[in-house]
Amino acid sequence: MRLASQGQQRMVLQLSSQGPTHDEIDFEFLGNLSGDPYILHTNVFGQGKGNREQQFYLWFDPTADFHTYSLLWNPQRIIFSVDGTPIREFKNSESIGVPFPKNQPMRIYSSLWNADDWATRGGLVKTDWTHAPFTASYRNFNANACVWSSGASSCTSQSPSSTSDNNAWLSQEMDSTSQERMKWVQKNYMIYNYCTDTKRFPQGLPPECANANQS
């Protein structure tokens, strides 16, 4: 994907189900002032509850060329990656009561939203419509996923140990090299992590943060 214009818009790539208890996985670019770095915003919703944001600057200008933004989503984890480099891992913490998106089928959406009520400097900067039209371009889209049909998933009968090479993602995890690359990104480019925001959660950080389960 390549962003092709500037302005106070919100570019959204997401997986989402429907309804008040929907699941959702967000990959978003927030609007900016010309010359300011772009913010890559990520979030995970489970059973209608989000508030699990992590934000990053990028180590390149996303408007200058195409880059690959990818999601690995399986029953154990969600991994956000940019050009093959993992930037975030959200692990399944259902064992401590944290909803994890794995029981609802989701569709892929892409959109440009006017989010100047919150996305750019907390809503201080409003959309400059003189920059319109706001556009994004895509190429080489690829997806490998379970298909939901007639109330059942095509992967229901498959266990991770019996998956074919084509469905190896169902049990995929990061190796030590990928973990080190993610740590490098988070050390140098992460600008917000909900798991360290004690002011936002005065009654205590979300349970998945307490055991450092979320990178």
Short mmCIF file of C-alpha atoms in Angstrom, two decimals:
data_model
loop_
_atom_site.label_atom_id
_atom_site.label_comp_id
_atom_site.label_asym_id
_atom_site.label_seq_id
_atom_site.Cartn_x
_atom_site.Cartn_y
_atom_site.Cartn_z
CA MET A 1 0.00 0.00 0.00
CA ARG A 2 1.09 3.58 -0.64
CA LEU A 3 -0.40 6.76 0.79
CA ALA A 4 -0.58 9.34 -1.98
CA SER A 5 -1.59 12.54 -0.22
CA GLN A 6 -1.31 14.44 3.02
CA GLY A 7 -3.88 16.07 5.26
CA GLN A 8 -5.81 15.36 8.42
CA GLN A 9 -7.41 12.10 7.33
CA ARG A 10 -7.40 8.61 8.77
CA MET A 11 -6.45 5.72 6.50
CA VAL A 12 -7.90 2.46 7.81
CA LEU A 13 -7.09 -1.16 7.00
CA GLN A 14 -9.04 -3.49 9.24
CA LEU A 15 -10.56 -6.86 9.85
CA SER A 16 -13.95 -6.59 11.52
CA SER A 17 -17.10 -8.51 12.33
CA GLN A 18 -20.44 -6.81 12.93
CA GLY A 19 -22.55 -5.87 15.92
CA PRO A 20 -22.04 -4.42 19.43
CA THR A 21 -19.82 -7.34 20.49
CA HIS A 22 -17.78 -7.29 17.30
CA ASP A 23 -14.15 -8.31 16.94
CA GLU A 24 -11.75 -6.03 15.10
CA ILE A 25 -8.07 -5.73 14.19
CA ASP A 26 -6.95 -2.26 13.10
CA PHE A 27 -4.00 -1.06 11.04
CA GLU A 28 -4.39 2.73 10.61
CA PHE A 29 -2.48 5.78 9.47
CA LEU A 30 -3.45 8.91 11.35
CA GLY A 31 -3.62 12.31 9.71
CA ASN A 32 -0.70 14.68 10.09
CA LEU A 33 0.49 18.20 9.49
CA SER A 34 2.62 18.54 6.38
CA GLY A 35 6.19 17.70 7.28
CA ASP A 36 5.31 15.81 10.46
CA PRO A 37 5.93 12.05 10.60
CA TYR A 38 3.00 9.74 9.97
CA ILE A 39 1.68 7.74 12.93
CA LEU A 40 0.83 4.08 12.42
CA HIS A 41 -1.97 3.22 14.85
CA THR A 42 -2.88 -0.36 15.82
CA ASN A 43 -5.72 -1.68 17.95
CA VAL A 44 -7.42 -4.97 18.79
CA PHE A 45 -11.08 -5.39 19.74
CA GLY A 46 -12.49 -8.51 21.40
CA GLN A 47 -16.22 -8.86 22.09
CA GLY A 48 -16.76 -5.16 21.36
CA LYS A 49 -13.99 -3.92 23.64
CA GLY A 50 -10.92 -2.18 22.28
CA ASN A 51 -8.68 0.33 24.10
CA ARG A 52 -5.59 -1.70 23.20
CA GLU A 53 -3.78 0.86 21.10
CA GLN A 54 -0.12 0.89 20.19
CA GLN A 55 1.27 3.62 17.93
CA PHE A 56 4.48 3.88 15.96
CA TYR A 57 6.47 6.19 13.76
CA LEU A 58 7.88 4.51 10.68
CA TRP A 59 11.49 4.37 9.55
CA PHE A 60 10.49 5.59 6.07
CA ASP A 61 8.06 7.97 4.35
CA PRO A 62 4.93 5.90 3.54
CA THR A 63 3.93 8.36 0.81
CA ALA A 64 7.16 7.86 -1.21
CA ASP A 65 6.67 4.27 -2.34
CA PHE A 66 4.69 1.07 -1.84
CA HIS A 67 5.24 -0.94 1.34
CA THR A 68 3.77 -4.17 2.65
CA TYR A 69 1.52 -4.04 5.73
CA SER A 70 0.47 -7.46 6.92
CA LEU A 71 -1.44 -9.23 9.66
CA LEU A 72 -0.93 -12.76 10.91
CA TRP A 73 -4.05 -13.77 12.84
CA ASN A 74 -4.39 -17.26 14.24
CA PRO A 75 -5.95 -18.70 17.42
CA GLN A 76 -2.79 -18.05 19.45
CA ARG A 77 -1.71 -14.55 18.43
CA ILE A 78 -2.00 -11.53 16.17
CA ILE A 79 1.21 -10.18 14.64
CA PHE A 80 1.35 -6.78 12.89
CA SER A 81 4.21 -6.45 10.38
CA VAL A 82 5.63 -3.80 8.06
CA ASP A 83 7.74 -4.98 5.13
CA GLY A 84 8.14 -8.31 6.88
CA THR A 85 9.31 -6.74 10.15
CA PRO A 86 6.99 -7.48 13.09
CA ILE A 87 6.07 -4.38 15.08
CA ARG A 88 3.50 -5.79 17.50
CA GLU A 89 2.27 -9.09 18.86
CA PHE A 90 -1.07 -9.46 20.67
CA LYS A 91 -1.23 -12.87 22.29
CA ASN A 92 -4.31 -14.87 23.20
CA SER A 93 -4.87 -14.22 26.93
CA GLU A 94 -8.27 -15.86 27.29
CA SER A 95 -6.85 -17.90 30.18
CA ILE A 96 -6.86 -14.70 32.30
CA GLY A 97 -10.22 -13.45 31.04
CA VAL A 98 -9.17 -11.28 28.09
CA PRO A 99 -11.44 -11.67 25.02
CA PHE A 100 -9.54 -12.74 21.92
CA PRO A 101 -10.95 -12.45 18.38
CA LYS A 102 -11.24 -16.02 17.22
CA ASN A 103 -14.92 -16.98 17.25
CA GLN A 104 -16.44 -14.49 14.80
CA PRO A 105 -15.81 -14.36 11.05
CA MET A 106 -14.38 -11.03 9.94
CA ARG A 107 -14.25 -9.19 6.64
CA ILE A 108 -11.42 -7.03 5.31
CA TYR A 109 -12.17 -3.31 4.99
CA SER A 110 -10.21 -0.33 3.73
CA SER A 111 -11.37 3.24 3.98
CA LEU A 112 -10.44 6.89 4.34
CA TRP A 113 -12.22 8.56 7.27
CA ASN A 114 -12.44 12.13 8.44
CA ALA A 115 -11.22 11.59 12.00
CA ASP A 116 -10.19 15.13 12.88
CA ASP A 117 -12.13 14.92 16.13
CA TRP A 118 -9.35 12.77 17.64
CA ALA A 119 -6.77 11.42 15.18
CA THR A 120 -4.50 14.41 14.63
CA ARG A 121 -2.95 15.75 17.82
CA GLY A 122 -5.95 14.63 19.78
CA GLY A 123 -8.36 16.49 17.54
CA LEU A 124 -6.58 19.86 17.73
CA VAL A 125 -5.85 19.88 13.98
CA LYS A 126 -8.86 19.85 11.66
CA THR A 127 -9.01 18.50 8.13
CA ASP A 128 -7.62 20.83 5.48
CA TRP A 129 -9.89 20.05 2.56
CA THR A 130 -7.65 21.98 0.17
CA HIS A 131 -5.49 18.83 0.16
CA ALA A 132 -8.37 16.76 -1.28
CA PRO A 133 -8.76 14.34 -2.89
CA PHE A 134 -7.22 12.05 -0.28
CA THR A 135 -6.16 8.79 -1.85
CA ALA A 136 -4.40 5.53 -1.16
CA SER A 137 -3.17 3.00 -3.71
CA TYR A 138 -2.79 -0.77 -3.41
CA ARG A 139 -1.01 -3.51 -5.28
CA ASN A 140 -0.06 -7.16 -4.78
CA PHE A 141 -2.84 -7.82 -2.28
CA ASN A 142 -2.72 -11.37 -0.93
CA ALA A 143 -4.80 -13.26 1.62
CA ASN A 144 -4.79 -16.81 2.92
CA ALA A 145 -7.55 -17.49 5.38
CA CYS A 146 -10.26 -19.78 6.64
CA VAL A 147 -13.54 -19.27 4.78
CA TRP A 148 -16.83 -18.94 6.66
CA SER A 149 -19.70 -20.62 4.86
CA SER A 150 -23.06 -22.03 5.99
CA GLY A 151 -22.26 -21.28 9.62
CA ALA A 152 -18.94 -23.11 9.72
CA SER A 153 -15.28 -22.37 9.12
CA SER A 154 -13.26 -24.23 6.50
CA CYS A 155 -10.55 -24.66 9.16
CA THR A 156 -12.78 -26.17 11.88
CA SER A 157 -11.70 -29.70 11.17
CA GLN A 158 -8.01 -28.84 11.05
CA SER A 159 -5.76 -28.91 14.08
CA PRO A 160 -2.48 -26.97 13.97
CA SER A 161 -0.50 -30.24 13.90
CA SER A 162 -2.36 -31.45 10.83
CA THR A 163 -2.37 -28.30 8.73
CA SER A 164 -0.85 -28.32 5.30
CA ASP A 165 2.03 -26.08 4.31
CA ASN A 166 -0.53 -23.74 2.77
CA ASN A 167 -2.17 -23.29 6.18
CA ALA A 168 1.00 -23.23 8.27
CA TRP A 169 -0.03 -19.75 9.47
CA LEU A 170 -2.60 -21.41 11.76
CA SER A 171 0.20 -22.30 14.17
CA GLN A 172 2.85 -19.79 13.11
CA GLU A 173 4.79 -17.85 15.72
CA MET A 174 7.83 -15.60 15.78
CA ASP A 175 11.31 -17.07 15.95
CA SER A 176 14.08 -15.44 17.98
CA THR A 177 15.23 -13.28 15.06
CA SER A 178 11.72 -11.90 14.53
CA GLN A 179 11.37 -11.22 18.24
CA GLU A 180 14.61 -9.23 18.24
CA ARG A 181 13.46 -7.23 15.21
CA MET A 182 10.18 -6.41 16.94
CA LYS A 183 12.05 -5.29 20.07
CA TRP A 184 14.18 -3.00 17.88
CA VAL A 185 11.08 -1.39 16.36
CA GLN A 186 9.38 -0.96 19.72
CA LYS A 187 12.50 0.52 21.32
CA ASN A 188 13.14 3.02 18.53
CA TYR A 189 9.75 3.77 16.95
CA MET A 190 6.91 3.03 19.38
CA ILE A 191 5.38 6.28 20.64
CA TYR A 192 2.37 4.95 22.58
CA ASN A 193 1.63 1.70 24.38
CA TYR A 194 -1.62 1.24 26.31
CA CYS A 195 0.17 -1.21 28.59
CA THR A 196 2.28 1.61 30.05
CA ASP A 197 -0.46 4.27 30.28
CA THR A 198 -1.17 4.34 34.02
CA LYS A 199 -2.99 7.67 33.76
CA ARG A 200 -5.51 6.17 31.37
CA PHE A 201 -6.07 3.15 33.60
CA PRO A 202 -5.96 4.54 37.17
CA GLN A 203 -7.67 1.43 38.53
CA GLY A 204 -4.94 -0.76 37.08
CA LEU A 205 -3.59 -1.72 33.69
CA PRO A 206 -5.51 -4.29 31.61
CA PRO A 207 -4.82 -7.85 32.84
CA GLU A 208 -2.82 -8.86 29.77
CA CYS A 209 -0.34 -6.10 30.59
CA ALA A 210 0.32 -7.25 34.16
CA ASN A 211 2.12 -10.39 33.08
CA ALA A 212 3.90 -8.64 30.18
CA ASN A 213 2.05 -10.90 27.76
CA GLN A 214 1.59 -8.10 25.25
CA SER A 215 4.71 -6.83 23.56
#
